[in-house]
Amino acid sequence: MNPEEFRAAAHELVDWIADYRLRVDDLPVRSQVHPGEVRAQLQTPPPETPQSFSDLMSDLENVIVPGLTHVQSANNFAWFPANSSLSSVLGDFASTGLGALGITWQSAPALTEVEELVTEWLRELTGLSPEWKGAIHDGASTAALVALLIAREKASNLSLAGAGLQGEAAPLIVYSSPQAHSSIVKAALLVGFGQSNLRMIEVDETTFAMKPESMRAEIEKDIALGNKPAAIVVAIGTTGTTAIDPIKESIALGKEFGIWVHVDAAMAGSAMLLPECAPMFDGVNEADSISWNPHKWLGTSLDCALLYVRDVELMIRVLSTNPSYLKSGVDGEVTQFKDWGLPLGRRFRALKLWFHLRLDGAEAIRARLRRDLANAQWLAEQVAATQDWEIVAPVSLQTVCVRHIPKAMAGDWQAIDAHTQNWVEAVNASGKAFITPSVLQGHWMVRVSIGVLGTEREHVTNVWNLMQEAAQPLNSSGFKST
Ligand SMILES: Cc1ncc(COP(=O)(O)O)c(C=O)c1O
């Protein structure tokens, strides 16, 4: 494809994307395809000769679009928002169009320096202290992996320079919440701590936040056994219920026992832009690392996660490599992001954040986040005021966790669990909205996660109406009672 052919095709594609965004709310939210259906429609031998752009566009329209769950739909309330603002889409286009190669500062000075700039902008916008330095990663999972790698090396006095974990006399221990995202356990296992060295701290039964006294007890028990506490992972905004772990108390324990504290605020980090949410993050500046995802609620297209650390020197000692072919005359003067994470070759991800922040501005982003918080409070009020409905976790952010317990089922958890799964499926199968069932304290509940860019009060009203309709128990004639 030459640049002129690209120009023509790209104009058509941009029009198509704009049209998709205009009609996305009218599409069934959850993809209605069956396993294998997409593949079966596209299965051909590898193309030996060029195919027409219009054939490809037709497959995009007729096979790919139905093969997607439309997370950009205003009727999507599943998981957490994965917003993709069109301003950031432009930045992503520009990044791919430029085809920059981020391996060293010299390979793309602008890639490095715009990343420094936007991570600094977001540090300022979120009120983090200037002691933090940030980099962009693909996801919070990678960010947690990097944070735990540094924690491991701190606790083991840079064991990677010798026998690594295999040379450690005492097992290194990680403390986290059973409510933390699965990526935390994954990161801890990949970093080599081992399942038997993970401690899941008891959580409060109503807030689902870790209990500091239980954390202290576990740490002291480990020390008495001769184990070495290495890392505490605190979640602000857990995936299940957006629970907020005790930051200050965890950091105090971290300091008392010399333990690295990583804060996972993948979804909730966006709330740091709102001064009224500052109490949720009180004390966070004293942690050792914090990650959050602009690719969630903030609205910068996937993939865009931030990891901030305070001890950059230690991070570089853990992660740097310096083969001769990458050396240059400016080493020592510039940031080399290859030493801040896992990959050598990095995309120009900073462009999408730069476009997003410049074209939308923080003021509009804050207003949208506030709209979502208000919508969540509104929904929580409706649920709490409606017979047989319950709010099952504090609504600290934009996610509302609910159960419907008809009187006839009270106390019969088997029936309640089956009922919950049935009514959620009825909502999701309708295509009119999409919500996520999840297990809390051993029983099913439903998360209504508000925060898609286009979601207004009317969409929240609609999903609430759908939920009530779907949860009406069938009467003896098989009809929904009214
Ligand atoms: C609290 C939390 N942490 C981590 C993650 C993993 O994020 P990523 O998909 O960016 O790896 C998620 C994903 O939803 C999350 O909710």
Short mmCIF file of C-alpha atoms and ligand atoms in Angstrom, two decimals:
data_model
loop_
_atom_site.label_atom_id
_atom_site.label_comp_id
_atom_site.label_asym_id
_atom_site.label_seq_id
_atom_site.Cartn_x
_atom_site.Cartn_y
_atom_site.Cartn_z
CA MET A 1 0.00 0.00 0.00
CA ASN A 2 1.47 3.35 -0.97
CA PRO A 3 0.73 6.63 0.86
CA GLU A 4 -1.93 7.70 -1.70
CA GLU A 5 -3.75 4.38 -1.43
CA PHE A 6 -3.44 4.67 2.33
CA ARG A 7 -4.94 8.19 2.26
CA ALA A 8 -8.05 7.02 0.41
CA ALA A 9 -8.56 3.92 2.54
CA ALA A 10 -7.89 5.75 5.79
CA HIS A 11 -10.51 8.41 5.00
CA GLU A 12 -13.03 5.66 4.45
CA LEU A 13 -12.01 3.89 7.64
CA VAL A 14 -12.23 7.08 9.70
CA ASP A 15 -15.76 7.71 8.40
CA TRP A 16 -16.66 4.15 9.25
CA ILE A 17 -15.29 4.47 12.79
CA ALA A 18 -17.19 7.74 13.34
CA ASP A 19 -20.38 6.06 12.10
CA TYR A 20 -19.73 3.05 14.36
CA ARG A 21 -19.45 5.34 17.37
CA LEU A 22 -22.71 7.07 16.35
CA ARG A 23 -24.65 3.80 16.20
CA VAL A 24 -22.91 1.75 18.88
CA ASP A 25 -25.65 2.35 21.49
CA ASP A 26 -28.19 0.69 19.18
CA LEU A 27 -26.22 -2.56 18.78
CA PRO A 28 -26.78 -5.55 21.11
CA VAL A 29 -24.23 -4.91 23.83
CA ARG A 30 -23.08 -8.48 24.41
CA SER A 31 -21.86 -10.19 21.27
CA GLN A 32 -24.41 -12.73 20.14
CA VAL A 33 -22.01 -14.98 18.24
CA HIS A 34 -21.32 -18.57 19.25
CA PRO A 35 -17.81 -19.92 19.77
CA GLY A 36 -16.05 -20.47 16.44
CA GLU A 37 -18.59 -18.47 14.43
CA VAL A 38 -16.29 -15.54 13.64
CA ARG A 39 -13.45 -17.78 12.60
CA ALA A 40 -15.70 -19.94 10.40
CA GLN A 41 -16.81 -16.89 8.42
CA LEU A 42 -13.27 -15.68 7.84
CA GLN A 43 -11.43 -18.96 7.38
CA THR A 44 -9.47 -18.85 4.12
CA PRO A 45 -5.97 -19.86 3.12
CA PRO A 46 -3.43 -17.07 3.78
CA PRO A 47 -3.83 -14.37 1.09
CA GLU A 48 -1.17 -14.71 -1.61
CA THR A 49 -2.35 -11.70 -3.59
CA PRO A 50 -3.85 -8.37 -2.52
CA GLN A 51 -7.55 -8.37 -1.76
CA SER A 52 -9.80 -5.37 -2.19
CA PHE A 53 -10.23 -2.86 0.60
CA SER A 54 -13.98 -2.92 0.10
CA ASP A 55 -14.10 -6.71 0.70
CA LEU A 56 -12.13 -6.22 3.86
CA MET A 57 -14.44 -3.42 5.01
CA SER A 58 -17.41 -5.61 4.34
CA ASP A 59 -15.97 -8.33 6.63
CA LEU A 60 -15.26 -5.67 9.23
CA GLU A 61 -18.89 -4.62 9.14
CA ASN A 62 -20.54 -8.02 8.79
CA VAL A 63 -18.29 -10.34 10.77
CA ILE A 64 -16.11 -8.32 13.13
CA VAL A 65 -18.75 -5.92 14.47
CA PRO A 66 -21.23 -8.70 15.42
CA GLY A 67 -18.26 -10.55 16.88
CA LEU A 68 -17.66 -7.83 19.45
CA THR A 69 -19.20 -7.02 22.78
CA HIS A 70 -19.66 -3.29 22.43
CA VAL A 71 -17.93 -1.98 25.49
CA GLN A 72 -18.15 1.58 24.14
CA SER A 73 -21.96 1.35 24.23
CA ALA A 74 -23.68 3.65 26.71
CA ASN A 75 -25.62 0.54 27.79
CA ASN A 76 -22.50 -1.34 28.84
CA PHE A 77 -22.21 -1.68 32.61
CA ALA A 78 -20.01 -4.78 32.67
CA TRP A 79 -16.56 -5.24 34.25
CA PHE A 80 -15.02 -1.78 34.49
CA PRO A 81 -15.28 0.89 31.79
CA ALA A 82 -12.67 0.49 29.03
CA ASN A 83 -13.25 3.91 27.57
CA SER A 84 -11.68 4.84 24.29
CA SER A 85 -12.12 8.57 23.76
CA LEU A 86 -11.97 9.58 20.13
CA SER A 87 -9.33 12.16 20.96
CA SER A 88 -7.08 9.36 22.19
CA VAL A 89 -7.94 7.27 19.13
CA LEU A 90 -6.45 10.07 17.03
CA GLY A 91 -3.28 9.93 19.11
CA ASP A 92 -3.11 6.17 18.66
CA PHE A 93 -3.53 6.60 14.89
CA ALA A 94 -0.73 9.13 14.87
CA SER A 95 1.48 6.81 16.91
CA THR A 96 0.97 3.87 14.58
CA GLY A 97 1.19 6.08 11.52
CA LEU A 98 4.53 7.44 12.60
CA GLY A 99 5.75 3.91 13.26
CA ALA A 100 8.21 5.17 15.84
CA LEU A 101 10.51 2.70 17.56
CA GLY A 102 11.05 3.31 21.25
CA ILE A 103 14.10 1.33 22.22
CA THR A 104 16.32 4.11 23.52
CA TRP A 105 16.02 7.88 23.86
CA GLN A 106 18.00 8.17 20.65
CA SER A 107 15.68 5.93 18.65
CA ALA A 108 12.81 8.38 19.30
CA PRO A 109 13.63 11.36 21.54
CA ALA A 110 10.07 12.69 21.26
CA LEU A 111 8.61 9.34 22.37
CA THR A 112 10.66 9.50 25.56
CA GLU A 113 10.13 13.16 26.30
CA VAL A 114 6.38 13.22 25.61
CA GLU A 115 6.06 10.19 27.91
CA GLU A 116 7.94 12.12 30.60
CA LEU A 117 5.66 15.10 30.02
CA VAL A 118 2.32 13.26 30.11
CA THR A 119 3.23 11.15 33.13
CA GLU A 120 4.17 14.42 34.83
CA TRP A 121 0.89 16.04 33.75
CA LEU A 122 -1.04 13.14 35.23
CA ARG A 123 1.05 13.23 38.36
CA GLU A 124 0.10 16.88 38.78
CA LEU A 125 -3.54 16.34 37.90
CA THR A 126 -3.82 13.51 40.42
CA GLY A 127 -2.06 15.41 43.19
CA LEU A 128 0.80 12.93 43.55
CA SER A 129 3.97 14.47 44.93
CA PRO A 130 6.86 15.41 42.60
CA GLU A 131 8.87 12.58 44.16
CA TRP A 132 7.05 10.15 41.89
CA LYS A 133 8.29 9.33 38.39
CA GLY A 134 6.04 7.48 36.00
CA ALA A 135 6.13 5.39 32.84
CA ILE A 136 3.47 3.95 30.58
CA HIS A 137 2.93 0.18 30.52
CA ASP A 138 0.45 -2.00 28.67
CA GLY A 139 -1.64 -2.83 31.72
CA ALA A 140 -1.91 -2.82 35.48
CA SER A 141 -0.94 -6.51 35.39
CA THR A 142 2.47 -5.65 33.95
CA ALA A 143 2.76 -2.71 36.33
CA ALA A 144 2.17 -5.05 39.30
CA LEU A 145 4.73 -7.49 37.93
CA VAL A 146 7.34 -4.73 37.66
CA ALA A 147 6.52 -3.39 41.13
CA LEU A 148 6.84 -6.85 42.68
CA LEU A 149 10.11 -7.47 40.84
CA ILE A 150 11.55 -4.35 42.42
CA ALA A 151 10.09 -5.34 45.80
CA ARG A 152 11.70 -8.78 45.51
CA GLU A 153 15.07 -7.28 44.71
CA LYS A 154 14.84 -4.76 47.52
CA ALA A 155 14.00 -7.47 50.03
CA SER A 156 16.76 -9.74 48.76
CA ASN A 157 19.48 -7.09 48.42
CA LEU A 158 19.57 -7.42 44.65
CA SER A 159 19.71 -11.19 44.65
CA LEU A 160 19.44 -11.18 40.85
CA ALA A 161 23.12 -10.27 40.75
CA GLY A 162 23.90 -13.58 42.47
CA ALA A 163 21.89 -16.75 42.94
CA GLY A 164 18.52 -15.01 42.69
CA LEU A 165 15.65 -16.26 44.80
CA GLN A 166 17.23 -19.71 44.78
CA GLY A 167 19.99 -18.39 46.98
CA GLU A 168 17.74 -16.81 49.59
CA ALA A 169 17.88 -18.34 53.05
CA ALA A 170 14.41 -17.14 54.09
CA PRO A 171 11.24 -17.24 51.98
CA LEU A 172 10.08 -13.75 50.86
CA ILE A 173 6.43 -13.08 51.63
CA VAL A 174 3.75 -11.03 49.84
CA TYR A 175 0.58 -9.74 51.57
CA SER A 176 -2.55 -8.85 49.68
CA SER A 177 -6.31 -9.05 49.79
CA PRO A 178 -8.47 -11.96 48.65
CA GLN A 179 -10.45 -9.17 46.97
CA ALA A 180 -7.41 -7.97 44.98
CA HIS A 181 -7.42 -8.50 41.22
CA SER A 182 -6.21 -11.88 39.99
CA SER A 183 -3.30 -10.10 38.30
CA ILE A 184 -1.72 -9.55 41.72
CA VAL A 185 -1.48 -13.26 42.47
CA LYS A 186 -0.32 -13.85 38.90
CA ALA A 187 2.41 -11.22 39.23
CA ALA A 188 3.53 -12.58 42.62
CA LEU A 189 3.75 -16.11 41.21
CA LEU A 190 5.61 -15.01 38.07
CA VAL A 191 8.07 -13.01 40.13
CA GLY A 192 8.84 -16.27 41.91
CA PHE A 193 7.46 -15.75 45.40
CA GLY A 194 5.47 -19.00 45.21
CA GLN A 195 1.91 -19.71 46.26
CA SER A 196 2.87 -20.79 49.76
CA ASN A 197 4.44 -17.39 50.36
CA LEU A 198 1.33 -15.37 49.52
CA ARG A 199 -0.76 -14.24 52.46
CA MET A 200 -4.36 -13.30 51.82
CA ILE A 201 -5.30 -10.90 54.57
CA GLU A 202 -8.73 -11.13 56.13
CA VAL A 203 -11.15 -8.45 54.94
CA ASP A 204 -13.85 -6.55 56.78
CA GLU A 205 -17.26 -8.13 56.20
CA THR A 206 -18.97 -4.93 55.20
CA THR A 207 -16.28 -2.82 53.51
CA PHE A 208 -14.31 -5.74 51.99
CA ALA A 209 -11.12 -3.85 52.84
CA MET A 210 -8.13 -5.60 54.41
CA LYS A 211 -8.03 -5.50 58.19
CA PRO A 212 -4.79 -3.82 59.30
CA GLU A 213 -4.72 -5.81 62.54
CA SER A 214 -4.85 -9.05 60.55
CA MET A 215 -2.05 -7.80 58.31
CA ARG A 216 0.08 -7.00 61.34
CA ALA A 217 -0.63 -10.42 62.84
CA GLU A 218 0.40 -12.19 59.60
CA ILE A 219 3.58 -10.13 59.30
CA GLU A 220 4.59 -10.78 62.89
CA LYS A 221 3.84 -14.48 62.50
CA ASP A 222 6.09 -14.62 59.43
CA ILE A 223 8.90 -12.82 61.18
CA ALA A 224 8.64 -15.21 64.13
CA LEU A 225 8.92 -18.11 61.66
CA GLY A 226 12.06 -16.61 60.14
CA ASN A 227 10.35 -15.55 56.90
CA LYS A 228 11.05 -12.21 55.23
CA PRO A 229 8.07 -9.91 54.50
CA ALA A 230 8.79 -8.38 51.07
CA ALA A 231 5.69 -6.69 49.67
CA ILE A 232 2.23 -5.48 50.57
CA VAL A 233 -0.20 -4.91 47.71
CA VAL A 234 -2.95 -2.47 48.61
CA ALA A 235 -5.98 -2.14 46.36
CA ILE A 236 -7.84 1.12 45.98
CA GLY A 237 -10.97 0.14 44.14
CA THR A 238 -11.02 -3.67 44.06
CA THR A 239 -12.52 -5.25 40.98
CA GLY A 240 -15.37 -6.98 42.80
CA THR A 241 -16.76 -4.16 44.87
CA THR A 242 -14.36 -1.15 44.53
CA ALA A 243 -13.28 -1.69 48.13
CA ILE A 244 -10.61 0.61 49.47
CA ASP A 245 -7.87 -1.02 51.51
CA PRO A 246 -6.38 0.90 54.45
CA ILE A 247 -3.51 2.77 52.80
CA LYS A 248 -2.11 4.66 55.74
CA GLU A 249 -2.08 1.66 58.04
CA SER A 250 -0.54 -0.59 55.35
CA ILE A 251 2.17 1.97 54.65
CA ALA A 252 2.86 2.35 58.36
CA LEU A 253 3.36 -1.44 58.56
CA GLY A 254 5.51 -1.28 55.44
CA LYS A 255 7.74 1.32 57.03
CA GLU A 256 7.89 -0.44 60.41
CA PHE A 257 8.98 -3.74 58.87
CA GLY A 258 10.81 -2.49 55.76
CA ILE A 259 8.24 -3.88 53.30
CA TRP A 260 7.60 -2.50 49.79
CA VAL A 261 4.04 -1.18 49.41
CA HIS A 262 2.46 -1.28 45.96
CA VAL A 263 -0.91 0.39 45.39
CA ASP A 264 -3.13 -1.04 42.67
CA ALA A 265 -5.66 1.64 41.71
CA ALA A 266 -6.24 0.37 38.17
CA MET A 267 -9.81 1.64 37.94
CA ALA A 268 -10.01 4.06 40.84
CA GLY A 269 -6.89 6.01 39.92
CA SER A 270 -8.96 8.29 37.69
CA ALA A 271 -10.77 9.49 40.83
CA MET A 272 -7.50 11.04 41.99
CA LEU A 273 -8.34 13.84 39.54
CA LEU A 274 -11.22 14.84 41.82
CA PRO A 275 -10.26 16.73 44.98
CA GLU A 276 -13.38 15.44 46.72
CA CYS A 277 -12.06 11.86 46.29
CA ALA A 278 -8.69 12.71 47.87
CA PRO A 279 -9.62 11.10 51.24
CA MET A 280 -9.75 7.71 49.46
CA PHE A 281 -6.09 8.11 48.58
CA ASP A 282 -4.96 9.73 51.80
CA GLY A 283 -1.36 8.75 52.51
CA VAL A 284 -0.70 7.30 49.06
CA ASN A 285 2.34 9.54 48.51
CA GLU A 286 4.23 7.45 51.06
CA ALA A 287 3.79 4.17 49.13
CA ASP A 288 6.65 2.75 47.06
CA SER A 289 4.75 2.26 43.81
CA ILE A 290 1.30 2.99 42.45
CA SER A 291 -0.34 1.94 39.22
CA TRP A 292 -3.55 2.98 37.54
CA ASN A 293 -5.06 2.69 34.11
CA PRO A 294 -6.01 5.70 32.01
CA HIS A 295 -7.41 3.00 29.69
CA LYS A 296 -10.25 2.40 32.09
CA TRP A 297 -12.45 5.18 33.44
CA LEU A 298 -10.26 8.11 32.31
CA GLY A 299 -10.84 7.25 28.67
CA THR A 300 -7.45 6.84 27.00
CA SER A 301 -7.70 3.93 24.55
CA LEU A 302 -6.29 0.57 25.55
CA ASP A 303 -3.51 -0.04 26.22
CA CYS A 304 -2.38 2.63 28.63
CA ALA A 305 -1.43 1.96 32.24
CA LEU A 306 0.77 4.07 34.47
CA LEU A 307 3.29 2.91 37.03
CA TYR A 308 4.82 5.50 39.33
CA VAL A 309 7.70 4.71 41.63
CA ARG A 310 9.71 6.90 43.97
CA ASP A 311 13.02 5.03 43.95
CA VAL A 312 13.84 5.24 40.24
CA GLU A 313 17.47 4.35 40.84
CA LEU A 314 16.55 1.02 42.42
CA MET A 315 14.09 0.29 39.61
CA ILE A 316 16.79 0.90 37.02
CA ARG A 317 19.24 -1.33 38.87
CA VAL A 318 16.67 -4.12 38.71
CA LEU A 319 15.52 -3.63 35.12
CA SER A 320 18.38 -2.15 33.12
CA THR A 321 20.29 -3.87 30.39
CA ASN A 322 22.89 -2.14 28.34
CA PRO A 323 24.05 -4.05 25.30
CA SER A 324 26.71 -2.29 23.25
CA TYR A 325 24.48 -1.73 20.22
CA LEU A 326 22.16 0.44 22.31
CA LYS A 327 24.83 2.68 23.85
CA SER A 328 24.93 6.33 22.85
CA GLY A 329 26.73 9.55 23.70
CA VAL A 330 23.78 10.90 25.70
CA ASP A 331 23.41 7.97 28.11
CA GLY A 332 23.35 9.39 31.61
CA GLU A 333 21.64 12.58 30.45
CA VAL A 334 18.35 11.10 29.29
CA THR A 335 15.59 8.76 30.42
CA GLN A 336 15.84 5.27 28.94
CA PHE A 337 12.37 3.80 29.38
CA LYS A 338 13.66 0.36 28.39
CA ASP A 339 15.08 0.31 31.95
CA TRP A 340 11.68 1.08 33.50
CA GLY A 341 9.82 -2.03 32.38
CA LEU A 342 9.98 -5.34 30.53
CA PRO A 343 10.00 -4.69 26.76
CA LEU A 344 12.86 -3.14 24.86
CA GLY A 345 10.80 -1.93 21.89
CA ARG A 346 8.04 0.37 23.12
CA ARG A 347 5.15 1.96 21.22
CA PHE A 348 4.58 5.71 21.26
CA ARG A 349 1.69 5.28 23.72
CA ALA A 350 2.26 8.71 25.20
CA LEU A 351 0.75 10.26 22.06
CA LYS A 352 -2.72 8.99 22.88
CA LEU A 353 -2.57 10.47 26.36
CA TRP A 354 -1.17 13.71 24.95
CA PHE A 355 -3.96 13.94 22.37
CA HIS A 356 -6.58 12.95 24.93
CA LEU A 357 -5.55 15.52 27.52
CA ARG A 358 -4.93 18.31 25.00
CA LEU A 359 -8.10 17.82 22.99
CA ASP A 360 -10.52 17.06 25.85
CA GLY A 361 -8.92 18.91 28.76
CA ALA A 362 -8.98 17.91 32.42
CA GLU A 363 -12.02 20.03 33.21
CA ALA A 364 -14.31 18.02 30.94
CA ILE A 365 -12.84 14.76 32.19
CA ARG A 366 -13.49 15.75 35.80
CA ALA A 367 -17.08 16.73 34.95
CA ARG A 368 -17.67 13.33 33.37
CA LEU A 369 -16.20 11.44 36.34
CA ARG A 370 -18.48 13.46 38.65
CA ARG A 371 -21.47 12.65 36.47
CA ASP A 372 -20.69 8.94 36.84
CA LEU A 373 -20.27 9.15 40.61
CA ALA A 374 -23.62 10.94 40.85
CA ASN A 375 -25.27 8.33 38.63
CA ALA A 376 -23.92 5.54 40.83
CA GLN A 377 -25.29 7.25 43.95
CA TRP A 378 -28.64 7.73 42.22
CA LEU A 379 -28.83 4.05 41.27
CA ALA A 380 -27.80 2.99 44.78
CA GLU A 381 -30.63 5.12 46.20
CA GLN A 382 -33.17 3.50 43.86
CA VAL A 383 -31.97 0.01 44.72
CA ALA A 384 -31.94 0.66 48.46
CA ALA A 385 -35.46 2.08 48.32
CA THR A 386 -36.94 -0.83 46.37
CA GLN A 387 -38.45 -3.85 48.04
CA ASP A 388 -36.44 -7.09 47.85
CA TRP A 389 -33.35 -5.31 46.48
CA GLU A 390 -30.12 -4.86 48.41
CA ILE A 391 -26.89 -2.96 48.02
CA VAL A 392 -24.23 -5.48 49.05
CA ALA A 393 -21.11 -3.31 49.26
CA PRO A 394 -20.36 0.36 49.92
CA VAL A 395 -20.71 2.46 46.76
CA SER A 396 -17.42 4.28 47.04
CA LEU A 397 -16.99 4.98 43.33
CA GLN A 398 -19.00 4.25 40.21
CA THR A 399 -19.84 0.57 40.71
CA VAL A 400 -23.04 -0.53 42.41
CA CYS A 401 -23.18 -4.12 43.70
CA VAL A 402 -26.66 -5.53 44.18
CA ARG A 403 -28.73 -8.59 44.95
CA HIS A 404 -32.41 -9.23 44.47
CA ILE A 405 -33.80 -11.47 47.20
CA PRO A 406 -37.50 -12.19 46.82
CA LYS A 407 -39.14 -12.86 50.19
CA ALA A 408 -39.95 -16.44 49.22
CA MET A 409 -36.22 -17.15 48.80
CA ALA A 410 -34.96 -15.45 51.94
CA GLY A 411 -32.24 -17.57 53.53
CA ASP A 412 -32.20 -20.12 50.71
CA TRP A 413 -28.83 -19.28 49.16
CA GLN A 414 -29.00 -22.00 46.56
CA ALA A 415 -32.23 -20.51 45.23
CA ILE A 416 -30.91 -16.94 45.49
CA ASP A 417 -27.74 -17.83 43.58
CA ALA A 418 -29.73 -19.52 40.82
CA HIS A 419 -32.16 -16.61 40.69
CA THR A 420 -29.31 -14.08 40.46
CA GLN A 421 -27.66 -15.91 37.60
CA ASN A 422 -31.01 -16.22 35.81
CA TRP A 423 -32.00 -12.60 35.95
CA VAL A 424 -28.51 -11.36 34.98
CA GLU A 425 -28.54 -13.68 32.02
CA ALA A 426 -31.97 -12.38 31.04
CA VAL A 427 -30.67 -8.79 31.04
CA ASN A 428 -27.51 -9.70 29.15
CA ALA A 429 -29.24 -11.92 26.62
CA SER A 430 -31.63 -9.08 25.78
CA GLY A 431 -28.72 -7.16 24.27
CA LYS A 432 -30.20 -4.00 25.75
CA ALA A 433 -27.64 -3.74 28.53
CA PHE A 434 -24.70 -5.70 29.89
CA ILE A 435 -23.89 -6.23 33.57
CA THR A 436 -21.50 -8.57 35.38
CA PRO A 437 -22.38 -11.30 37.87
CA SER A 438 -19.65 -11.92 40.42
CA VAL A 439 -19.21 -13.96 43.58
CA LEU A 440 -18.99 -12.11 46.88
CA GLN A 441 -18.58 -14.02 50.15
CA GLY A 442 -19.44 -17.25 48.39
CA HIS A 443 -22.64 -16.06 46.70
CA TRP A 444 -23.56 -14.44 43.43
CA MET A 445 -24.26 -10.74 43.24
CA VAL A 446 -24.35 -8.33 40.32
CA ARG A 447 -22.05 -5.43 39.57
CA VAL A 448 -23.45 -2.45 37.69
CA SER A 449 -20.34 -0.57 36.70
CA ILE A 450 -21.18 2.91 35.45
CA GLY A 451 -18.68 5.02 33.53
CA VAL A 452 -18.79 4.53 29.77
CA LEU A 453 -18.21 7.89 28.08
CA GLY A 454 -21.73 8.02 26.64
CA THR A 455 -23.62 6.74 29.69
CA GLU A 456 -26.11 9.33 30.93
CA ARG A 457 -28.82 9.09 33.60
CA GLU A 458 -31.30 7.79 31.01
CA HIS A 459 -29.10 4.75 30.34
CA VAL A 460 -28.77 4.05 34.05
CA THR A 461 -32.55 4.35 34.40
CA ASN A 462 -32.96 1.89 31.53
CA VAL A 463 -30.65 -0.72 33.01
CA TRP A 464 -32.38 -0.40 36.39
CA ASN A 465 -35.77 -0.94 34.73
CA LEU A 466 -34.40 -3.96 32.85
CA MET A 467 -32.99 -5.42 36.05
CA GLN A 468 -36.30 -5.08 37.87
CA GLU A 469 -38.20 -6.61 34.99
CA ALA A 470 -35.78 -9.53 34.66
CA ALA A 471 -35.78 -10.25 38.39
CA GLN A 472 -39.56 -10.50 38.73
CA PRO A 473 -40.08 -14.10 39.82
CA LEU A 474 -42.22 -16.30 37.60
CA ASN A 475 -45.64 -17.05 39.07
CA SER A 476 -47.17 -20.53 39.07
CA SER A 477 -48.46 -20.06 35.51
CA GLY A 478 -44.97 -19.26 34.28
CA PHE A 479 -45.66 -15.54 33.84
CA LYS A 480 -43.85 -12.71 35.53
CA SER A 481 -45.90 -11.31 38.35
CA THR A 482 -46.57 -7.60 38.05
C1 LIG B 1 -8.18 -3.50 40.40
C2 LIG B 1 -7.58 -4.04 39.13
N1 LIG B 1 -6.26 -4.29 39.07
C3 LIG B 1 -5.69 -4.77 37.96
C4 LIG B 1 -6.42 -5.03 36.83
C5 LIG B 1 -5.73 -5.57 35.61
O1 LIG B 1 -5.60 -4.53 34.70
P1 LIG B 1 -5.00 -4.76 33.24
O2 LIG B 1 -6.10 -5.37 32.45
O3 LIG B 1 -4.64 -3.38 32.80
O4 LIG B 1 -3.82 -5.64 33.34
C6 LIG B 1 -7.79 -4.79 36.83
C7 LIG B 1 -8.61 -5.05 35.65
O5 LIG B 1 -9.78 -4.78 35.60
C8 LIG B 1 -8.39 -4.28 38.01
O6 LIG B 1 -9.70 -4.07 38.08
#
